[in-house]
Coordinates of C-alpha atoms in Angstrom, one line a residue:
Chain A
M1 CA 0.0 0.0 0.0
S2 CA 1.3 3.4 -0.9
S3 CA 0.7 6.4 1.3
P4 CA -3.0 7.3 2.0
Q5 CA -4.9 8.8 -0.9
H6 CA -7.4 11.5 -0.1
T7 CA -8.8 11.9 -3.6
E8 CA -10.7 9.7 -5.9
T9 CA -8.0 10.1 -8.6
P10 CA -8.4 7.2 -11.0
V11 CA -5.7 4.6 -10.5
A12 CA -4.6 2.0 -13.0
L13 CA -4.4 -1.5 -11.6
S14 CA -0.9 -2.8 -12.1
A15 CA 0.0 -5.9 -14.0
D16 CA 0.9 -7.5 -10.6
V17 CA -2.5 -6.8 -9.3
L18 CA -4.2 -8.1 -12.4
A19 CA -2.1 -11.3 -12.1
L20 CA -3.3 -11.8 -8.6
F21 CA -6.9 -11.2 -9.8
A22 CA -6.4 -13.9 -12.4
K23 CA -5.2 -16.4 -9.8
E24 CA -8.4 -15.8 -7.8
V25 CA -10.7 -16.0 -10.8
A26 CA -9.1 -19.4 -11.7
K27 CA -10.5 -20.9 -8.5
Y28 CA -14.0 -20.7 -9.7
P29 CA -16.0 -22.1 -12.7
A30 CA -15.6 -20.0 -15.8
E31 CA -19.2 -18.7 -15.6
Q32 CA -18.8 -17.7 -11.9
K33 CA -16.1 -15.1 -12.0
Q34 CA -18.1 -12.9 -9.6
S35 CA -17.1 -15.3 -6.8
A36 CA -13.6 -13.7 -6.9
V37 CA -14.9 -10.2 -6.1
M38 CA -14.1 -10.2 -2.4
A39 CA -10.5 -11.4 -3.1
C40 CA -10.1 -8.8 -5.8
L41 CA -11.3 -6.0 -3.6
T42 CA -8.9 -7.2 -0.8
I43 CA -6.0 -7.2 -3.2
A44 CA -6.9 -3.7 -4.6
Q45 CA -7.3 -2.3 -1.0
K46 CA -3.9 -3.7 0.0
E47 CA -2.3 -2.0 -3.0
H48 CA -4.2 1.3 -2.9
G49 CA -5.2 1.7 0.7
F50 CA -9.0 1.9 0.1
V51 CA -11.6 0.9 -2.4
S52 CA -12.6 3.9 -4.5
Q53 CA -15.5 3.9 -6.9
D54 CA -13.0 3.9 -9.7
I55 CA -11.5 0.7 -8.4
E56 CA -15.0 -0.8 -8.0
R57 CA -15.7 0.1 -11.6
Q58 CA -12.5 -1.6 -12.8
I59 CA -13.2 -4.7 -10.8
A60 CA -16.7 -4.8 -12.1
D61 CA -15.4 -4.6 -15.7
Y62 CA -12.8 -7.3 -14.9
L63 CA -15.3 -9.7 -13.5
G64 CA -18.2 -8.9 -15.8
M65 CA -20.6 -7.8 -13.1
P66 CA -22.5 -4.5 -12.5
Q67 CA -20.6 -1.9 -10.6
I68 CA -23.4 -1.6 -8.1
A69 CA -23.0 -5.3 -7.3
V70 CA -19.4 -4.7 -6.4
H71 CA -20.4 -1.7 -4.3
E72 CA -22.9 -3.9 -2.5
V73 CA -20.0 -6.1 -1.4
T74 CA -17.7 -3.2 -0.5
T75 CA -20.3 -1.7 1.8
F76 CA -21.5 -4.9 3.4
Y77 CA -18.2 -6.2 4.7
N78 CA -16.6 -4.3 7.6
M79 CA -13.0 -4.6 6.6
Y80 CA -13.2 -2.8 3.2
N81 CA -12.1 0.8 3.6
Q82 CA -14.5 3.1 1.7
H83 CA -12.3 6.1 2.4
A84 CA -8.6 6.7 2.8
V85 CA -7.3 5.5 6.2
G86 CA -4.0 5.9 7.9
K87 CA -1.0 4.0 6.8
Y88 CA -1.5 1.6 9.7
K89 CA -5.1 0.7 10.4
L90 CA -5.4 -0.6 14.0
N91 CA -8.5 -2.7 14.8
V92 CA -8.8 -3.5 18.4
C93 CA -11.4 -6.1 19.5
T94 CA -13.7 -5.1 22.3
N95 CA -16.2 -7.9 22.1
L96 CA -17.2 -9.5 25.4
P97 CA -14.4 -12.1 25.7
C98 CA -11.8 -9.4 24.9
L99 CA -13.6 -6.9 27.2
L100 CA -13.1 -9.3 30.0
R101 CA -9.3 -9.3 29.3
D102 CA -8.6 -5.6 28.9
G103 CA -9.6 -5.2 25.2
G104 CA -11.5 -2.0 26.1
K105 CA -8.5 -0.7 28.1
A106 CA -6.3 -1.4 25.1
L107 CA -8.5 0.8 22.9
K108 CA -8.6 3.5 25.5
H109 CA -4.8 3.4 25.8
L110 CA -4.3 3.8 22.1
E111 CA -6.8 6.7 22.0
Q112 CA -4.6 8.5 24.6
K113 CA -1.4 7.5 23.1
L114 CA -2.4 8.6 19.6
H115 CA -4.4 11.6 20.8
I116 CA -7.4 10.5 18.6
E117 CA -10.8 9.0 19.3
M118 CA -11.9 5.6 18.1
G119 CA -12.6 5.9 14.4
G120 CA -10.1 8.7 13.9
T121 CA -6.8 9.1 12.1
T122 CA -3.7 10.8 13.4
P123 CA -3.0 14.2 11.7
D124 CA 0.2 12.8 10.1
G125 CA -1.9 10.1 8.4
M126 CA 0.1 7.4 10.1
F127 CA -2.6 5.6 12.3
T128 CA -6.3 5.0 12.0
L129 CA -7.8 3.5 15.2
Q130 CA -11.0 1.4 15.1
Q131 CA -13.0 -0.7 17.4
S132 CA -13.7 -4.1 15.9
E133 CA -15.9 -7.0 16.5
C134 CA -14.7 -10.5 17.2
L135 CA -11.4 -11.2 15.4
G136 CA -11.5 -14.9 16.3
A137 CA -8.4 -14.8 18.6
C138 CA -10.3 -14.5 21.9
A139 CA -7.8 -16.4 24.0
D140 CA -5.0 -14.0 22.9
S141 CA -6.8 -10.9 24.3
P142 CA -6.1 -8.0 24.1
V143 CA -5.9 -8.5 20.3
M144 CA -5.5 -6.1 17.5
L145 CA -5.5 -6.6 13.7
V146 CA -3.1 -4.3 11.8
N147 CA -3.9 -3.5 8.2
D148 CA -6.3 -6.4 7.9
L149 CA -3.4 -8.8 7.9
T150 CA -1.2 -9.0 11.0
M151 CA -2.9 -10.2 14.2
C152 CA -1.1 -8.8 17.3
S153 CA -1.7 -10.8 20.5
F154 CA -1.5 -10.2 24.2
M155 CA -1.3 -6.4 23.7
S156 CA -0.6 -5.0 27.1
N157 CA -0.2 -1.2 27.3
E158 CA 3.6 -1.7 27.3
K159 CA 3.4 -3.7 24.1
L160 CA 1.0 -1.2 22.5
D161 CA 3.5 1.6 23.2
Q162 CA 6.3 -0.6 21.8
L163 CA 4.3 -1.2 18.6
V164 CA 3.3 2.5 18.0
D165 CA 6.8 3.8 18.9
G166 CA 8.4 1.0 16.8
L167 CA 6.3 1.7 13.8
R168 CA 7.0 5.5 14.1
A169 CA 10.7 4.8 14.3
A170 CA 10.6 2.5 11.4
E171 CA 8.7 5.0 9.3
A172 CA 11.1 7.7 10.2
A173 CA 14.0 5.5 9.1
E174 CA 12.3 4.5 5.9
S175 CA 11.1 7.9 5.0
G176 CA 12.3 9.1 1.7
A177 CA 12.7 5.6 0.5
G178 CA 9.4 5.8 -1.3
R179 CA 7.5 2.7 -0.9
S180 CA 7.3 1.2 2.6
E181 CA 8.1 -2.4 3.3
G182 CA 5.6 -2.3 6.2
Q183 CA 2.6 -3.2 4.2
A184 CA 3.1 -7.0 3.8
Chain B
M1 CA 13.9 -2.8 12.6
N2 CA 11.6 -2.2 9.6
S3 CA 7.9 -2.0 10.2
Q4 CA 7.3 -5.6 9.3
Q5 CA 9.8 -6.7 11.9
V6 CA 8.1 -4.4 14.4
L7 CA 4.8 -6.1 13.9
A8 CA 6.3 -9.6 13.8
Q9 CA 7.2 -9.2 17.5
F10 CA 3.6 -9.3 18.5
Q11 CA 2.3 -12.3 16.6
A12 CA 0.9 -15.2 18.5
T13 CA 3.1 -18.3 18.7
G14 CA 0.5 -20.8 19.7
V15 CA 2.4 -21.7 22.9
Q16 CA -0.2 -20.3 25.2
T17 CA -3.3 -21.4 23.3
C18 CA -2.4 -24.7 21.6
F19 CA 1.1 -26.2 22.4
H20 CA 0.6 -26.8 26.1
D21 CA 0.3 -30.1 27.8
R22 CA -3.1 -29.5 29.2
H23 CA -5.1 -31.3 26.5
I24 CA -6.6 -34.7 27.3
N25 CA -6.0 -37.4 24.7
P26 CA -6.0 -34.9 21.8
Q27 CA -6.5 -36.0 18.2
I28 CA -6.5 -32.8 16.2
Y29 CA -3.9 -30.8 18.2
A30 CA -1.8 -33.9 19.0
G31 CA 2.0 -33.4 18.6
L32 CA 1.9 -29.9 17.2
N33 CA 4.6 -27.4 18.0
G34 CA 4.1 -24.5 15.5
S35 CA 6.8 -25.5 13.0
N36 CA 5.5 -28.9 12.1
W37 CA 2.5 -27.9 10.0
R38 CA 3.9 -28.9 6.6
L39 CA 2.9 -32.0 4.6
K40 CA 5.9 -34.1 5.5
D41 CA 5.3 -33.4 9.2
Y42 CA 1.6 -34.3 8.9
E43 CA 2.5 -37.5 7.0
S44 CA 4.9 -38.4 9.8
R45 CA 2.0 -38.1 12.3
G46 CA 0.0 -40.6 10.2
G47 CA -1.5 -38.0 7.9
Y48 CA -3.1 -39.0 4.7
Q49 CA -3.2 -42.6 5.8
A50 CA -7.0 -42.4 6.1
L51 CA -7.2 -41.2 2.6
R52 CA -5.0 -44.0 1.4
K53 CA -7.2 -46.5 3.4
I54 CA -10.4 -45.5 1.7
L55 CA -8.8 -45.5 -1.7
G56 CA -7.2 -49.0 -1.0
K57 CA -3.7 -47.4 -1.3
D58 CA -2.5 -48.1 2.2
G59 CA -0.6 -51.2 1.3
V60 CA -2.6 -53.3 3.7
A61 CA -3.3 -56.8 2.3
G62 CA -6.9 -57.3 1.6
N63 CA -7.7 -53.6 1.4
E64 CA -7.0 -53.2 -2.3
A65 CA -10.6 -52.3 -2.9
G66 CA -10.6 -49.6 -0.2
L67 CA -13.8 -48.4 1.3
T68 CA -17.1 -47.8 -0.5
Q69 CA -18.9 -44.4 -0.1
D70 CA -21.5 -46.2 2.0
Q71 CA -18.8 -47.6 4.2
V72 CA -17.2 -44.2 4.8
I73 CA -20.5 -42.6 5.6
G74 CA -21.5 -45.6 7.8
T75 CA -18.2 -45.2 9.8
V76 CA -18.9 -41.5 10.3
K77 CA -22.4 -42.3 11.5
E78 CA -21.1 -44.9 13.8
S79 CA -18.6 -42.4 15.3
G80 CA -21.3 -40.2 16.7
L81 CA -19.5 -37.2 15.3
R82 CA -21.7 -34.1 15.5
G83 CA -21.2 -30.8 13.8
R84 CA -18.6 -28.7 15.6
G85 CA -19.7 -25.3 14.3
G86 CA -22.6 -24.9 16.6
A87 CA -25.7 -26.9 15.7
G88 CA -24.3 -30.3 16.7
F89 CA -26.1 -32.0 13.7
P90 CA -24.9 -35.6 13.2
T91 CA -22.3 -35.4 10.5
G92 CA -22.8 -38.9 9.0
L93 CA -26.5 -38.1 8.6
K94 CA -25.8 -34.8 6.9
W95 CA -23.5 -36.6 4.5
S96 CA -26.2 -39.1 3.7
F97 CA -28.5 -36.2 2.6
M98 CA -26.3 -35.4 -0.3
P99 CA -28.0 -36.7 -3.5
R100 CA -24.9 -38.7 -4.6
Q101 CA -26.5 -39.7 -8.0
F102 CA -27.1 -36.0 -8.9
P103 CA -25.7 -35.8 -12.5
G104 CA -24.4 -32.2 -12.3
Q105 CA -21.7 -30.5 -10.2
K106 CA -21.9 -31.0 -6.5
H107 CA -19.9 -28.9 -4.0
L108 CA -18.2 -29.4 -0.6
V109 CA -17.7 -26.3 1.6
C110 CA -15.8 -25.9 4.8
N111 CA -17.0 -23.2 7.1
S112 CA -13.9 -21.6 8.6
D113 CA -15.6 -18.3 9.1
E114 CA -15.0 -18.5 12.8
G115 CA -16.5 -15.3 14.2
E116 CA -18.7 -16.4 17.1
P117 CA -17.3 -14.3 20.0
G118 CA -15.3 -16.6 22.2
T119 CA -14.3 -19.0 19.5
C120 CA -10.7 -19.3 18.3
K121 CA -10.2 -23.1 17.8
D122 CA -10.3 -23.3 14.0
R123 CA -7.6 -20.6 13.7
D124 CA -5.2 -22.9 15.6
I125 CA -6.2 -25.9 13.4
L126 CA -5.7 -24.0 10.2
Q127 CA -2.5 -22.3 11.3
F128 CA -0.8 -25.3 12.9
N129 CA -2.4 -28.4 11.3
P130 CA -3.9 -27.4 8.0
H131 CA -3.5 -30.7 6.2
I132 CA -5.8 -32.4 8.7
V133 CA -8.7 -30.3 7.3
I134 CA -7.6 -30.9 3.7
E135 CA -7.6 -34.7 4.3
G136 CA -10.9 -34.6 6.1
M137 CA -12.4 -32.7 3.2
I138 CA -11.0 -35.1 0.6
I139 CA -12.5 -38.0 2.5
A140 CA -15.9 -36.2 2.7
A141 CA -15.7 -35.4 -1.1
Y142 CA -15.0 -39.1 -1.8
A143 CA -17.9 -40.3 0.4
M144 CA -20.4 -38.0 -1.4
G145 CA -19.0 -38.1 -4.9
I146 CA -18.0 -34.4 -5.0
S147 CA -15.3 -33.1 -7.2
L148 CA -15.1 -29.4 -6.2
G149 CA -14.7 -27.8 -2.8
Y150 CA -14.0 -24.5 -1.0
N151 CA -12.7 -23.6 2.4
Y152 CA -14.2 -20.2 3.4
I153 CA -11.9 -18.7 6.0
H154 CA -12.6 -15.7 8.3
G155 CA -11.0 -12.7 6.8
E156 CA -9.6 -11.5 10.1
I157 CA -7.3 -14.5 10.3
F158 CA -5.7 -13.7 6.9
Q159 CA -2.4 -15.3 7.9
S160 CA -4.2 -18.6 8.4
Y161 CA -5.8 -18.2 5.0
Q162 CA -2.4 -17.8 3.5
R163 CA -1.1 -20.7 5.5
F164 CA -4.0 -22.9 4.2
E165 CA -3.3 -21.8 0.6
E166 CA 0.3 -22.9 1.0
A167 CA -0.8 -26.3 2.4
L168 CA -3.1 -26.7 -0.6
E169 CA -0.2 -26.2 -2.9
E170 CA 1.7 -29.0 -1.0
A171 CA -1.2 -31.3 -1.2
R172 CA -1.7 -30.7 -5.0
A173 CA 2.0 -31.3 -5.6
A174 CA 1.9 -34.6 -3.7
G175 CA -1.1 -35.9 -5.7
Y176 CA -3.6 -35.7 -2.8
L177 CA -5.7 -33.1 -4.6
G178 CA -6.5 -32.8 -8.3
D179 CA -7.4 -35.4 -10.9
G180 CA -6.8 -39.1 -10.3
I181 CA -5.9 -38.8 -6.6
L182 CA -3.2 -41.3 -5.7
G183 CA -3.7 -43.1 -9.0
S184 CA -7.4 -43.7 -8.4
N185 CA -10.2 -42.4 -10.6
F186 CA -11.3 -40.0 -7.9
N187 CA -11.0 -36.3 -8.7
F188 CA -11.3 -33.4 -6.2
Q189 CA -10.3 -29.8 -6.6
L190 CA -10.1 -27.7 -3.4
H191 CA -9.6 -24.0 -3.1
A192 CA -9.5 -21.4 -0.3
A193 CA -11.7 -18.3 -0.2
H194 CA -11.9 -15.6 2.5
G195 CA -14.4 -13.4 4.2
F196 CA -13.7 -9.7 5.0
G197 CA -15.5 -8.8 8.2
A198 CA -19.1 -10.0 8.4
Y199 CA -20.2 -12.2 11.3
I200 CA -23.3 -13.3 9.4
C201 CA -21.2 -15.2 6.9
G202 CA -20.7 -17.9 9.5
E203 CA -24.4 -18.8 8.8
E204 CA -24.1 -21.4 6.1
T205 CA -26.4 -19.9 3.5
A206 CA -25.0 -16.4 4.0
L207 CA -21.6 -18.0 3.5
L208 CA -22.8 -19.5 0.2
E209 CA -24.0 -16.1 -1.0
S210 CA -20.6 -14.6 0.0
L211 CA -18.8 -17.4 -1.9
E212 CA -20.9 -16.4 -4.9
G213 CA -19.5 -12.9 -4.7
K214 CA -22.5 -11.2 -3.1
K215 CA -23.4 -9.6 0.2
G216 CA -23.8 -12.3 2.8
Q217 CA -27.5 -12.3 3.4
P218 CA -29.0 -15.7 4.5
R219 CA -31.3 -17.6 2.3
F220 CA -34.7 -19.1 3.2
K221 CA -34.5 -22.8 4.1
P222 CA -35.9 -25.0 2.6
P223 CA -34.5 -25.6 0.1
F224 CA -31.5 -26.8 2.1
P225 CA -28.0 -26.6 0.7
A226 CA -28.0 -30.4 0.2
S227 CA -30.4 -29.8 -2.7
F228 CA -29.8 -26.1 -3.6
G229 CA -26.4 -24.9 -2.4
L230 CA -23.5 -23.1 -4.0
Y231 CA -24.4 -21.9 -7.5
G232 CA -27.8 -23.6 -6.9
K233 CA -26.2 -27.1 -6.9
P234 CA -26.2 -29.7 -4.1
T235 CA -23.7 -28.7 -1.4
T236 CA -22.6 -30.1 1.9
I237 CA -21.2 -27.6 4.5
N238 CA -19.3 -28.7 7.6
N239 CA -17.2 -26.8 10.2
T240 CA -13.4 -26.9 10.1
E241 CA -13.1 -29.0 13.3
T242 CA -15.7 -31.4 12.0
F243 CA -13.6 -32.2 8.9
A244 CA -10.5 -32.3 11.1
A245 CA -12.0 -35.1 13.1
V246 CA -12.6 -37.3 10.1
P247 CA -9.1 -38.7 9.4
W248 CA -8.8 -40.1 12.9
I249 CA -12.3 -41.7 12.6
I250 CA -11.4 -43.4 9.3
R251 CA -8.0 -44.7 10.7
N252 CA -9.3 -46.0 14.0
G253 CA -13.0 -46.7 13.3
G254 CA -16.3 -45.2 14.3
A255 CA -16.7 -47.2 17.5
A256 CA -13.2 -46.2 18.8
Y257 CA -14.1 -42.5 18.2
L258 CA -17.5 -42.9 20.0
E259 CA -15.7 -44.5 22.9
C260 CA -13.5 -41.4 23.3
G261 CA -16.6 -39.4 24.3
K262 CA -19.9 -40.5 25.6
P263 CA -23.0 -42.0 23.9
N264 CA -24.5 -39.7 21.3
N265 CA -21.5 -37.3 21.8
G266 CA -18.5 -39.0 20.2
G267 CA -14.9 -38.1 20.2
T268 CA -12.9 -35.2 21.4
K269 CA -13.9 -31.5 21.3
I270 CA -11.9 -28.4 21.3
Y271 CA -13.0 -25.8 23.8
S272 CA -11.9 -22.2 23.5
V273 CA -11.7 -20.9 27.0
S274 CA -11.7 -17.1 27.3
G275 CA -12.4 -14.5 29.9
D276 CA -11.6 -14.7 33.6
V277 CA -9.3 -17.7 33.7
E278 CA -5.6 -17.9 34.5
L279 CA -4.7 -19.7 31.2
P280 CA -7.1 -18.8 28.4
G281 CA -6.6 -21.0 25.4
N282 CA -7.8 -24.0 23.4
Y283 CA -8.3 -27.3 25.2
E284 CA -9.0 -30.5 23.3
V285 CA -10.6 -33.0 25.7
P286 CA -13.0 -35.9 25.4
M287 CA -16.7 -35.1 25.0
G288 CA -18.3 -35.4 28.4
T289 CA -15.4 -34.0 30.4
P290 CA -16.7 -32.3 33.5
F291 CA -16.8 -28.5 33.3
S292 CA -14.9 -28.3 36.6
K293 CA -12.1 -30.3 35.0
L294 CA -11.9 -27.9 32.0
L295 CA -11.8 -24.9 34.3
E296 CA -9.0 -26.6 36.2
L297 CA -7.0 -27.1 32.9
A298 CA -7.5 -23.4 32.2
G299 CA -5.8 -22.6 35.5
G300 CA -9.0 -21.9 37.4
V301 CA -10.8 -18.6 37.9
R302 CA -8.3 -15.6 37.5
K303 CA -6.7 -14.2 40.7
G304 CA -8.4 -16.8 42.8
R305 CA -11.8 -15.1 42.5
T306 CA -15.1 -16.9 42.6
L307 CA -16.9 -18.1 39.5
K308 CA -20.0 -16.2 38.7
A309 CA -21.3 -17.3 35.3
V310 CA -20.3 -19.0 32.1
I311 CA -21.4 -18.6 28.6
P312 CA -20.8 -22.2 27.5
G313 CA -21.0 -22.2 23.7
G314 CA -20.1 -18.9 22.2
S315 CA -21.8 -15.5 22.8
S316 CA -25.1 -16.7 21.3
S317 CA -25.6 -19.4 23.9
P318 CA -27.6 -18.6 27.0
V319 CA -25.5 -17.8 30.0
L320 CA -25.5 -20.2 33.0
P321 CA -24.8 -19.3 36.6
A322 CA -21.8 -21.0 38.3
S323 CA -23.9 -23.4 40.4
I324 CA -25.5 -24.9 37.3
M325 CA -22.4 -24.9 35.2
M326 CA -20.3 -26.7 37.8
E327 CA -22.7 -29.6 37.6
C328 CA -22.4 -29.9 33.8
T329 CA -20.2 -32.1 31.7
M330 CA -19.0 -30.6 28.4
D331 CA -21.1 -32.3 25.8
Y332 CA -24.2 -31.4 23.7
D333 CA -26.7 -33.2 25.9
S334 CA -25.6 -32.1 29.3
I335 CA -25.4 -28.4 28.3
A336 CA -28.7 -28.6 26.5
K337 CA -30.3 -30.1 29.6
A338 CA -29.0 -27.2 31.7
G339 CA -30.8 -24.8 29.4
S340 CA -28.0 -23.7 27.1
M341 CA -26.1 -24.9 24.1
L342 CA -22.6 -26.3 23.5
G343 CA -22.6 -24.3 20.3
S344 CA -19.1 -23.9 19.0
G345 CA -17.5 -24.9 22.3
A346 CA -16.5 -21.3 23.2
V347 CA -16.5 -21.1 27.0
I348 CA -16.6 -17.5 28.2
V349 CA -15.9 -17.4 31.9
M350 CA -17.0 -14.6 34.2
D351 CA -15.9 -14.0 37.8
D352 CA -17.8 -12.5 40.7
S353 CA -16.6 -8.9 39.8
R354 CA -18.5 -8.9 36.5
C355 CA -21.5 -6.7 35.9
M356 CA -24.0 -8.7 33.9
V357 CA -25.8 -5.6 32.6
E358 CA -22.5 -4.3 31.0
S359 CA -21.8 -7.8 29.6
L360 CA -25.2 -8.0 28.0
K361 CA -24.8 -4.5 26.7
R362 CA -21.7 -5.4 24.8
L363 CA -23.2 -8.5 23.3
S364 CA -26.4 -6.7 22.3
Y365 CA -24.3 -4.0 20.5
F366 CA -22.5 -6.8 18.6
Y367 CA -25.8 -8.3 17.3
M368 CA -27.1 -4.9 16.3
H369 CA -23.8 -4.2 14.5
E370 CA -23.9 -7.6 12.7
S371 CA -27.5 -7.9 11.8
C372 CA -27.6 -8.1 8.0
G373 CA -30.8 -6.0 7.8
Q374 CA -32.8 -8.4 5.8
C375 CA -35.5 -9.3 8.3
T376 CA -37.3 -6.4 10.1
P377 CA -37.6 -8.2 13.5
C378 CA -33.8 -8.6 13.7
R379 CA -32.8 -5.3 12.0
E380 CA -35.1 -3.2 14.3
G381 CA -35.2 -5.6 17.3
T382 CA -31.5 -5.9 17.8
G383 CA -31.1 -2.1 18.0
W384 CA -34.1 -1.9 20.4
L385 CA -32.5 -4.5 22.6
W386 CA -29.2 -2.6 22.7
R387 CA -30.9 0.7 23.4
L388 CA -32.8 -0.8 26.3
V389 CA -29.8 -2.5 27.9
D390 CA -27.7 0.7 27.4
R391 CA -30.4 2.8 29.1
I392 CA -30.4 0.4 32.1
H393 CA -26.7 0.5 32.2
R394 CA -26.6 4.3 32.1
G395 CA -28.9 4.4 35.1
E396 CA -31.9 5.5 33.2
G397 CA -33.8 2.2 33.2
R398 CA -37.5 2.0 33.9
A399 CA -39.4 -0.5 36.0
T400 CA -41.0 -2.0 33.0
D401 CA -37.8 -2.4 31.0
L402 CA -37.2 -6.0 31.8
D403 CA -40.6 -7.1 30.7
L404 CA -40.1 -4.9 27.6
L405 CA -36.7 -6.6 26.9
N406 CA -38.3 -10.0 27.2
S407 CA -41.1 -8.9 24.9
V408 CA -38.7 -7.6 22.2
A409 CA -36.7 -10.8 22.5
D410 CA -39.9 -12.8 22.1
N411 CA -40.8 -10.9 19.0
I412 CA -37.4 -11.5 17.4
Q413 CA -36.9 -15.2 18.2
G414 CA -38.2 -17.6 15.7
R415 CA -39.4 -14.8 13.4
T416 CA -36.3 -14.3 11.1
I417 CA -34.8 -16.1 8.2
C418 CA -31.7 -17.2 10.0
A419 CA -30.5 -17.8 13.6
L420 CA -28.9 -14.4 14.2
G421 CA -32.1 -13.1 15.5
D422 CA -32.4 -16.0 18.0
A423 CA -28.7 -15.5 18.8
A424 CA -29.5 -11.9 19.8
A425 CA -32.6 -12.8 21.8
M426 CA -31.3 -15.8 23.7
P427 CA -28.6 -14.0 25.8
V428 CA -31.1 -11.3 26.8
R429 CA -33.6 -13.8 28.1
A430 CA -31.0 -15.9 29.9
M431 CA -29.4 -12.9 31.5
I432 CA -32.7 -11.7 32.8
K433 CA -33.7 -15.2 33.9
H434 CA -30.6 -15.9 35.9
F435 CA -29.5 -12.4 37.0
R436 CA -32.7 -10.5 37.3
P437 CA -31.9 -8.9 40.7
E438 CA -28.8 -7.4 39.2
F439 CA -30.8 -5.7 36.5
E440 CA -33.6 -4.7 38.9
A441 CA -31.1 -3.1 41.3
M442 CA -29.6 -1.0 38.6
I443 CA -33.1 0.1 37.5
S444 CA -34.5 0.8 41.0
K445 CA -31.5 2.8 42.1
S446 CA -32.1 5.2 39.3
A447 CA -35.8 4.8 38.6
R448 CA -37.1 8.0 37.3
P449 CA -39.8 8.6 34.7
L450 CA -38.6 9.3 31.2
A451 CA -41.0 10.5 28.6
E452 CA -39.0 10.0 25.4
P453 CA -39.4 6.8 23.6
V454 CA -36.5 4.3 23.6

């Protein structure tokens, strides 16, 4: 993912992205290409940070489905970003099993640490903080999902500090290098 | 350190949740250490022997013909294996519903959309023993004459999805998947798909919609997936843990599996124990293990506190007070008799410091958030439930609110297409049934007339 985009400037899906799309489409019967829509949206979001209407249109064309049908999927599933988010999207689970093991406190701690409220993004565009529903890692609480990919477990306040400070330091060191390696 | 290395420090190792010595006679989690998930490791644990057995490729004299489809289904029926996803439906019976002679494409689907709050067992299976699911699915496909399958994996555990894809590549390269499996005339293609944040897709027909590339809204049943499933074709859907139980059953026989558990509740079961225990994690133990034993394995109630209540089968299952729970054994029948459900086996433990109003408030918020909006009683009712519980919790409850809560729950339960409505209603009714004085105390302390509607 490149740095956050705040406009709906059309983007061209790269050859690499299209190759990943093709791999997903190949999983399904030829007449059922639409089945790959969730995977394609996920791949595009990873590359571009969020799913713009322009990306939805390109995926719709690629899969031969109406754009509105793609939009229905984007808006139904919680993890698709419909707008630009910070470079690191932090999703902290606060569902009951996590709430019993400091999931709520972890969210509060991050709000204070990052000086933003749940749902907000830091002014430097680095972090977006969200409350999430069950991540399916209840015994690891407090748990947090970073950029829809990396599950971070047993996140005590000390570890949360370590994570935020560590990412900031890594970004400072990498700045100027163009693309970040942080978006696995 | 680059950012990737920073994040890597916080990833779960499985040591706390899975690789501990506090399982009892494990089958699915046996011998795992986090690094031995690959094909060769699985084979060294006896992996893919069950598949070889049914195809007559195990080298055992006299078994050249292997097992017939009816023999495989009969063995699973005999084992007493019941669906591990929540409903506890007998697996062998479900497999027998598949119209094997149907001339067109039939599908097999694994439901790994593990999002029921409290449940984290399938994640450890997929992450640390993915081939056991693949082998179980191949055997199921053989038994039902199915040539195409998908494993739909919770989007939040994307790393486990990637791990499963890698395991699939290994299985294909070794000839366990694809055309002419192990030199037989049996073909089976298996792929992985992922969700992206919708609890409702754990409901099997919503999952099918999602797999078809649509928003995950459940379908009316009937028709059931066995006759009208993925792409309108006959489809059998089982949970990850259900498939993972199958290889052991085929290797050791249905009777041996049944003996591991108790009558009508065969085998081992993985319980995800979360909340107020010293050692939260996954525990694979024989069906019928006393709850008190499971609690002991999980290190007992945290900080030596007293047990107050347990939600025994995921957040949708009715809460049970400690006194009832301590008398239960962990199996479908015992928990049902106590007035709850074994569900997915997610055991949420609460100690005597916990406020039941606050707990219910969080659960009600969850169901409101995750209602797909298709059925009015659920779409409107889940929000109503949350607003009522929230009002009580804020100290603005009214004397009539508990009756109103029960009434709203009554008007959701049984009136929706899928079970999410029931799942939202049941915790409300059970909380009020068992902990009514706690709710009443919060209401009476603050009882004051409020004119505005909820």
